[in-house]
């Protein structure tokens, strides 16, 4: 995992160092983006694939992702889609007695191909790895704001702090506006995380998956 992180950071640094000689559409290399995102965990049981939230119940977690996309194009539409983002996810259990709040960082490093439709419009496809790094896991009681929540440690019967994903994205640039959709498949198994009976036994190894709809401005 450390090698993957180091490789991703090296790629970003190399691109940033050569930004002055890059050729990009509309001279818009970076910007600001915000998204509506969904996240869920998958595991296999009884020959079927199950999709659950943090509490092992049906349905995805919902959240937002925000940050700075960086998209240089090197040669004939071939480039890189990367950036630095923060993300926040939340969901309640079915009994509505607990709510989890997850805060983390997100670093995509995607190979990209951009097709220029006109001087002010382009479509791109991108795919590649991404890393999510968890910062905070906090459980609170949604029925009583006077009761303080408590923090939950990573990697101890909970999701891994660092997860590696493989993603596919479709991106549209129209003048200063940027729109994209991203689908994510987790590569890192979260072991001893999900207990189906809530008693700390019968654990399943899960992988995270996600989907986001993004909109932003490029400068």
Short mmCIF file of C-alpha atoms in Angstrom, two decimals:
data_model
loop_
_atom_site.label_atom_id
_atom_site.label_comp_id
_atom_site.label_asym_id
_atom_site.label_seq_id
_atom_site.Cartn_x
_atom_site.Cartn_y
_atom_site.Cartn_z
CA UNK A 1 0.00 0.00 0.00
CA UNK A 2 2.87 2.40 0.77
CA UNK A 3 4.29 1.77 -2.69
CA UNK A 4 0.95 2.64 -4.28
CA UNK A 5 0.71 5.89 -2.29
CA UNK A 6 4.30 6.83 -3.20
CA UNK A 7 3.67 6.09 -6.89
CA UNK A 8 0.52 8.26 -6.94
CA UNK A 9 2.28 11.19 -5.26
CA UNK A 10 5.23 10.90 -7.66
CA UNK A 11 2.90 11.08 -10.67
CA UNK A 12 1.17 14.19 -9.35
CA UNK A 13 4.51 15.88 -8.60
CA UNK A 14 5.87 15.09 -12.07
CA UNK A 15 2.80 16.54 -13.75
CA UNK A 16 2.90 19.68 -11.61
CA UNK A 17 6.60 20.21 -12.40
CA UNK A 18 5.96 20.11 -16.17
CA UNK A 19 2.71 22.11 -16.18
CA UNK A 20 4.33 25.08 -17.96
CA UNK A 21 4.87 23.10 -21.18
CA UNK A 22 1.51 21.34 -21.30
CA UNK A 23 -1.13 21.84 -23.96
CA UNK A 24 -4.65 21.81 -22.56
CA UNK A 25 -8.03 22.68 -24.01
CA UNK A 26 -9.19 26.21 -23.34
CA UNK A 27 -6.16 26.87 -21.09
CA UNK A 28 -8.15 25.56 -18.14
CA UNK A 29 -5.93 23.25 -16.14
CA UNK A 30 -7.42 23.26 -12.64
CA UNK A 31 -10.59 24.32 -10.84
CA UNK A 32 -13.02 23.57 -8.05
CA UNK A 33 -15.51 20.70 -7.93
CA UNK A 34 -18.29 19.53 -5.61
CA UNK A 35 -20.29 16.33 -5.87
CA UNK A 36 -23.16 14.28 -4.58
CA UNK A 37 -21.73 10.88 -3.75
CA UNK A 38 -22.95 7.46 -2.66
CA UNK A 39 -20.90 4.75 -1.00
CA UNK A 40 -21.67 1.18 0.02
CA UNK A 41 -19.94 -2.05 1.02
CA UNK A 42 -20.29 -5.35 -0.80
CA UNK A 43 -19.80 -8.93 0.36
CA UNK A 44 -20.72 -12.39 -0.91
CA UNK A 45 -22.99 -14.71 1.05
CA UNK A 46 -25.07 -17.68 -0.04
CA UNK A 47 -24.01 -17.27 -3.66
CA UNK A 48 -25.30 -13.69 -3.88
CA UNK A 49 -23.65 -10.28 -3.74
CA UNK A 50 -24.95 -7.97 -1.01
CA UNK A 51 -24.74 -4.18 -0.89
CA UNK A 52 -24.99 -2.59 2.56
CA UNK A 53 -24.14 0.57 4.48
CA UNK A 54 -21.78 0.99 7.44
CA UNK A 55 -24.21 -0.77 9.78
CA UNK A 56 -24.67 -3.77 7.48
CA UNK A 57 -28.16 -2.67 6.45
CA UNK A 58 -29.50 -2.20 2.94
CA UNK A 59 -28.94 1.03 1.07
CA UNK A 60 -25.95 3.26 0.41
CA UNK A 61 -24.35 5.94 2.52
CA UNK A 62 -24.75 9.45 1.13
CA UNK A 63 -22.29 12.29 1.17
CA UNK A 64 -20.41 15.06 -0.60
CA UNK A 65 -16.95 15.32 -2.15
CA UNK A 66 -15.25 18.64 -2.78
CA UNK A 67 -11.83 19.77 -3.88
CA UNK A 68 -9.48 20.79 -6.66
CA UNK A 69 -9.35 18.79 -9.92
CA UNK A 70 -6.16 18.99 -11.99
CA UNK A 71 -6.41 17.82 -15.62
CA UNK A 72 -3.43 18.40 -17.93
CA UNK A 73 -3.47 17.09 -21.51
CA UNK A 74 -0.10 16.00 -22.87
CA UNK A 75 -0.44 14.93 -26.49
CA UNK A 76 -3.36 14.43 -28.88
CA UNK A 77 -5.94 14.31 -26.12
CA UNK A 78 -4.03 11.96 -23.83
CA UNK A 79 -3.63 13.34 -20.33
CA UNK A 80 -4.18 12.91 -16.63
CA UNK A 81 -7.19 13.49 -14.35
CA UNK A 82 -6.15 13.92 -10.74
CA UNK A 83 -6.58 16.29 -7.81
CA UNK A 84 -7.01 16.57 -4.07
CA UNK A 85 -10.46 16.22 -2.49
CA UNK A 86 -12.17 15.96 0.87
CA UNK A 87 -15.22 13.77 1.43
CA UNK A 88 -17.92 13.36 4.07
CA UNK A 89 -20.37 10.45 4.29
CA UNK A 90 -23.18 9.73 6.72
CA UNK A 91 -26.00 7.26 7.37
CA UNK A 92 -28.28 6.09 10.19
CA UNK A 93 -29.15 2.57 11.23
CA UNK A 94 -32.70 1.36 10.64
CA UNK A 95 -33.66 1.94 14.28
CA UNK A 96 -32.43 5.55 13.92
CA UNK A 97 -30.52 5.29 17.18
CA UNK A 98 -27.07 5.67 15.63
CA UNK A 99 -25.56 7.78 12.89
CA UNK A 100 -22.06 7.38 11.54
CA UNK A 101 -20.10 10.31 10.15
CA UNK A 102 -17.06 9.50 8.00
CA UNK A 103 -14.57 12.20 7.03
CA UNK A 104 -11.63 11.55 4.75
CA UNK A 105 -9.44 12.50 1.80
CA UNK A 106 -9.68 11.29 -1.80
CA UNK A 107 -6.84 11.20 -4.35
CA UNK A 108 -7.64 10.01 -7.92
CA UNK A 109 -4.87 9.34 -10.47
CA UNK A 110 -6.62 8.53 -13.77
CA UNK A 111 -5.32 8.18 -17.31
CA UNK A 112 -7.54 10.38 -19.49
CA UNK A 113 -8.42 10.76 -23.16
CA UNK A 114 -10.09 14.04 -24.17
CA UNK A 115 -11.89 14.59 -27.46
CA UNK A 116 -12.34 18.19 -28.47
CA UNK A 117 -15.78 18.93 -29.96
CA UNK A 118 -15.15 22.67 -30.37
CA UNK A 119 -12.96 25.41 -28.90
CA UNK A 120 -15.15 25.55 -25.79
CA UNK A 121 -16.49 22.00 -25.45
CA UNK A 122 -14.82 18.63 -24.92
CA UNK A 123 -15.66 15.11 -23.73
CA UNK A 124 -13.26 12.89 -21.82
CA UNK A 125 -13.08 9.33 -20.56
CA UNK A 126 -10.77 8.40 -17.72
CA UNK A 127 -9.86 5.33 -15.70
CA UNK A 128 -7.30 4.42 -13.08
CA UNK A 129 -6.64 4.03 -9.36
CA UNK A 130 -7.66 6.26 -6.49
CA UNK A 131 -6.93 6.32 -2.77
CA UNK A 132 -9.23 7.23 0.08
CA UNK A 133 -7.68 8.03 3.46
CA UNK A 134 -9.98 8.06 6.47
CA UNK A 135 -9.54 10.86 9.00
CA UNK A 136 -12.53 10.58 11.36
CA UNK A 137 -15.17 7.97 12.18
CA UNK A 138 -17.71 9.32 14.65
CA UNK A 139 -20.93 7.73 15.88
CA UNK A 140 -23.60 9.98 17.37
CA UNK A 141 -27.17 9.62 18.66
CA UNK A 142 -29.42 11.41 16.12
CA UNK A 143 -32.31 11.55 18.60
CA UNK A 144 -30.48 13.58 21.23
CA UNK A 145 -27.99 16.31 20.30
CA UNK A 146 -27.03 16.74 23.98
CA UNK A 147 -25.35 13.33 24.09
CA UNK A 148 -21.77 13.61 22.81
CA UNK A 149 -20.71 11.21 20.12
CA UNK A 150 -17.66 8.99 20.24
CA UNK A 151 -14.85 8.34 17.80
CA UNK A 152 -14.20 4.88 16.38
CA UNK A 153 -10.70 3.71 15.49
CA UNK A 154 -9.91 2.51 11.99
CA UNK A 155 -8.79 -1.06 11.22
CA UNK A 156 -10.27 -2.48 14.45
CA UNK A 157 -13.48 -4.16 13.42
CA UNK A 158 -14.09 -1.15 11.18
CA UNK A 159 -13.15 -0.21 7.59
CA UNK A 160 -9.47 0.17 6.72
CA UNK A 161 -8.12 3.70 7.01
CA UNK A 162 -6.59 3.52 3.51
CA UNK A 163 -8.60 2.02 0.65
CA UNK A 164 -7.44 1.60 -2.94
CA UNK A 165 -10.11 1.90 -5.65
CA UNK A 166 -10.29 1.39 -9.39
CA UNK A 167 -12.48 3.95 -11.12
CA UNK A 168 -14.03 4.86 -14.47
CA UNK A 169 -15.18 8.40 -15.26
CA UNK A 170 -16.96 10.34 -17.98
CA UNK A 171 -16.16 14.07 -18.07
CA UNK A 172 -17.69 16.97 -20.00
CA UNK A 173 -16.08 20.42 -20.23
CA UNK A 174 -18.24 23.30 -21.49
CA UNK A 175 -16.42 26.64 -21.36
CA UNK A 176 -15.54 27.13 -17.67
CA UNK A 177 -17.92 24.41 -16.48
CA UNK A 178 -16.92 20.83 -15.70
CA UNK A 179 -19.33 17.91 -15.19
CA UNK A 180 -18.47 14.28 -14.52
CA UNK A 181 -19.74 10.95 -13.25
CA UNK A 182 -17.42 8.48 -11.52
CA UNK A 183 -17.95 4.83 -10.62
CA UNK A 184 -15.60 3.26 -8.06
CA UNK A 185 -14.81 -0.37 -7.23
CA UNK A 186 -12.82 -1.10 -4.06
CA UNK A 187 -9.64 -3.18 -4.32
CA UNK A 188 -8.80 -3.23 -0.60
CA UNK A 189 -10.61 -5.87 1.49
CA UNK A 190 -12.01 -4.55 4.78
CA UNK A 191 -11.48 -7.63 6.92
CA UNK A 192 -13.32 -8.34 10.19
CA UNK A 193 -15.49 -5.27 9.59
CA UNK A 194 -19.05 -6.40 8.96
CA UNK A 195 -20.69 -8.71 11.51
CA UNK A 196 -24.09 -9.82 10.26
CA UNK A 197 -25.48 -10.64 13.69
CA UNK A 198 -24.07 -7.59 15.47
CA UNK A 199 -22.46 -9.78 18.12
CA UNK A 200 -18.90 -9.59 16.88
CA UNK A 201 -18.96 -12.97 15.14
CA UNK A 202 -19.73 -14.21 11.61
CA UNK A 203 -17.60 -11.50 10.04
CA UNK A 204 -17.50 -10.87 6.31
CA UNK A 205 -14.73 -9.25 4.34
CA UNK A 206 -16.17 -6.30 2.40
CA UNK A 207 -15.08 -4.05 -0.44
CA UNK A 208 -16.24 -0.47 -0.81
CA UNK A 209 -17.93 0.79 -3.97
CA UNK A 210 -19.23 4.21 -4.90
CA UNK A 211 -20.78 6.53 -7.44
CA UNK A 212 -20.56 10.31 -7.67
CA UNK A 213 -22.04 13.09 -9.78
CA UNK A 214 -19.75 16.10 -9.96
CA UNK A 215 -20.02 19.72 -11.08
CA UNK A 216 -17.47 22.48 -10.95
CA UNK A 217 -15.59 25.36 -12.52
CA UNK A 218 -12.23 25.25 -14.32
CA UNK A 219 -9.88 28.23 -14.32
#
